[in-house]
One Martini backbone bead per residue (centre of mass of N, CA, C, O) as a GRO file, in nm:
protein
  110
    1MET     BB    1   7.365  -3.512   4.709
    2ASP     BB    2   7.421  -3.655   5.038
    3THR     BB    3   7.369  -3.790   5.339
    4VAL     BB    4   7.513  -3.967   5.592
    5VAL     BB    5   7.396  -4.293   5.691
    6LYS     BB    6   7.416  -4.458   6.021
    7ASP     BB    7   7.247  -4.638   6.238
    8GLY     BB    8   6.994  -4.419   6.202
    9GLY     BB    9   7.208  -4.182   6.142
   10PHE     BB   10   7.401  -3.920   6.123
   11VAL     BB   11   7.711  -3.831   6.000
   12PRO     BB   12   7.955  -3.649   6.121
   13GLY     BB   13   8.142  -3.395   6.045
   14PRO     BB   14   8.394  -3.176   6.113
   15GLY     BB   15   8.160  -2.942   6.202
   16GLY     BB   16   7.893  -3.138   6.288
   17LEU     BB   17   7.775  -3.180   6.035
   18PRO     BB   18   7.657  -3.353   5.800
   19GLU     BB   19   7.776  -3.569   5.594
   20VAL     BB   20   7.883  -3.573   5.258
   21ALA     BB   21   7.782  -3.747   4.967
   22VAL     BB   22   7.970  -3.870   4.681
   23GLY     BB   23   7.934  -4.069   4.437
   24LEU     BB   24   8.003  -4.372   4.549
   25GLU     BB   25   7.918  -4.301   4.838
   26GLU     BB   26   7.626  -4.232   4.762
   27THR     BB   27   7.549  -4.505   4.646
   28LEU     BB   28   7.613  -4.672   4.905
   29ASN     BB   29   7.402  -4.526   5.072
   30TYR     BB   30   7.156  -4.621   4.907
   31VAL     BB   31   7.208  -4.920   4.948
   32ARG     BB   32   7.194  -4.930   5.254
   33LEU     BB   33   6.903  -4.828   5.275
   34SER     BB   34   6.764  -5.039   5.088
   35LEU     BB   35   6.855  -5.291   5.268
   36ALA     BB   36   6.761  -5.203   5.565
   37VAL     BB   37   6.488  -5.158   5.469
   38ARG     BB   38   6.176  -5.261   5.495
   39GLN     BB   39   5.955  -5.364   5.296
   40GLY     BB   40   5.680  -5.130   5.343
   41GLU     BB   41   5.804  -4.921   5.590
   42PHE     BB   42   5.824  -4.673   5.409
   43PRO     BB   43   5.605  -4.408   5.403
   44TYR     BB   44   5.698  -4.268   5.112
   45ASP     BB   45   5.785  -4.580   5.004
   46ARG     BB   46   5.663  -4.901   4.987
   47GLY     BB   47   5.882  -5.019   4.768
   48MET     BB   48   6.098  -4.976   4.953
   49GLY     BB   49   6.341  -5.211   4.996
   50SER     BB   50   6.371  -5.522   5.171
   51ARG     BB   51   6.368  -5.896   5.239
   52LEU     BB   52   6.612  -5.981   5.433
   53HIS     BB   53   6.452  -6.034   5.707
   54LEU     BB   54   6.344  -6.328   5.581
   55LEU     BB   55   6.606  -6.464   5.604
   56ASP     BB   56   6.758  -6.782   5.626
   57ARG     BB   57   7.084  -6.829   5.725
   58GLU     BB   58   7.073  -7.163   5.743
   59GLU     BB   59   7.030  -7.214   5.471
   60GLU     BB   60   7.183  -7.347   5.200
   61HIS     BB   61   7.105  -7.071   4.997
   62ALA     BB   62   7.144  -6.787   5.135
   63PRO     BB   63   7.340  -6.618   4.954
   64GLU     BB   64   7.167  -6.634   4.694
   65ARG     BB   65   6.910  -6.508   4.813
   66ALA     BB   66   7.042  -6.243   4.907
   67LEU     BB   67   7.125  -6.151   4.626
   68ALA     BB   68   6.839  -6.135   4.508
   69MET     BB   69   6.716  -5.942   4.720
   70ALA     BB   70   6.913  -5.709   4.678
   71ASN     BB   71   6.864  -5.663   4.370
   72GLU     BB   72   6.566  -5.599   4.401
   73ALA     BB   73   6.615  -5.337   4.582
   74LEU     BB   74   6.804  -5.202   4.326
   75LEU     BB   75   6.630  -5.139   4.064
   76TRP     BB   76   6.628  -4.811   4.099
   77LEU     BB   77   6.946  -4.846   4.034
   78PRO     BB   78   7.123  -4.780   3.776
   79GLY     BB   79   7.391  -5.012   3.748
   80VAL     BB   80   7.323  -5.149   4.025
   81ARG     BB   81   7.499  -5.421   4.202
   82VAL     BB   82   7.520  -5.725   4.351
   83THR     BB   83   7.794  -5.974   4.360
   84GLU     BB   84   7.823  -6.020   4.683
   85VAL     BB   85   7.773  -6.239   4.974
   86PHE     BB   86   7.820  -6.211   5.335
   87ILE     BB   87   7.766  -6.430   5.608
   88SER     BB   88   7.724  -6.360   5.946
   89GLY     BB   89   7.632  -6.365   6.267
   90GLY     BB   90   7.584  -6.023   6.268
   91GLY     BB   91   7.556  -6.022   5.937
   92MET     BB   92   7.619  -5.834   5.631
   93SER     BB   93   7.797  -5.843   5.313
   94PHE     BB   94   7.839  -5.619   5.024
   95ARG     BB   95   7.912  -5.631   4.690
   96VAL     BB   96   7.949  -5.340   4.475
   97SER     BB   97   7.827  -5.238   4.154
   98ALA     BB   98   7.908  -4.933   3.973
   99PRO     BB   99   7.961  -4.673   3.765
  100ALA     BB  100   8.171  -4.544   3.994
  101GLY     BB  101   8.222  -4.846   4.104
  102GLU     BB  102   8.352  -5.015   4.389
  103GLY     BB  103   8.205  -5.174   4.688
  104SER     BB  104   8.090  -5.173   5.034
  105VAL     BB  105   7.836  -5.325   5.251
  106GLU     BB  106   7.726  -5.309   5.591
  107LEU     BB  107   7.521  -5.519   5.803
  108GLY     BB  108   7.342  -5.585   6.050
  109GLU     BB  109   7.087  -5.652   6.199
  110LEU     BB  110   6.743  -5.689   6.065
   0.00000   0.00000   0.00000
């Protein structure tokens, strides 16, 4: 079990305490954190994070590069991988396959 984090803060549950994530929701929470954190900037684990902030969204093969960068950031999660990436003007959306099922993660500007 883990707490749900979105936009840099905890998501409050019904009683005002942080919402608890389990199963697929917990995995997607880990994916969101791994993709949003810039690699090398998390003080407790310099290897955690992604290089997505370095991506040039205008380059010809940006979705393919984003897919590779995302999956590189998720190597620590066994059986979890990004299968599709959609790049929009304001962010990116990732389709995620995991042992617990499939889901999606959206990120704003990195």
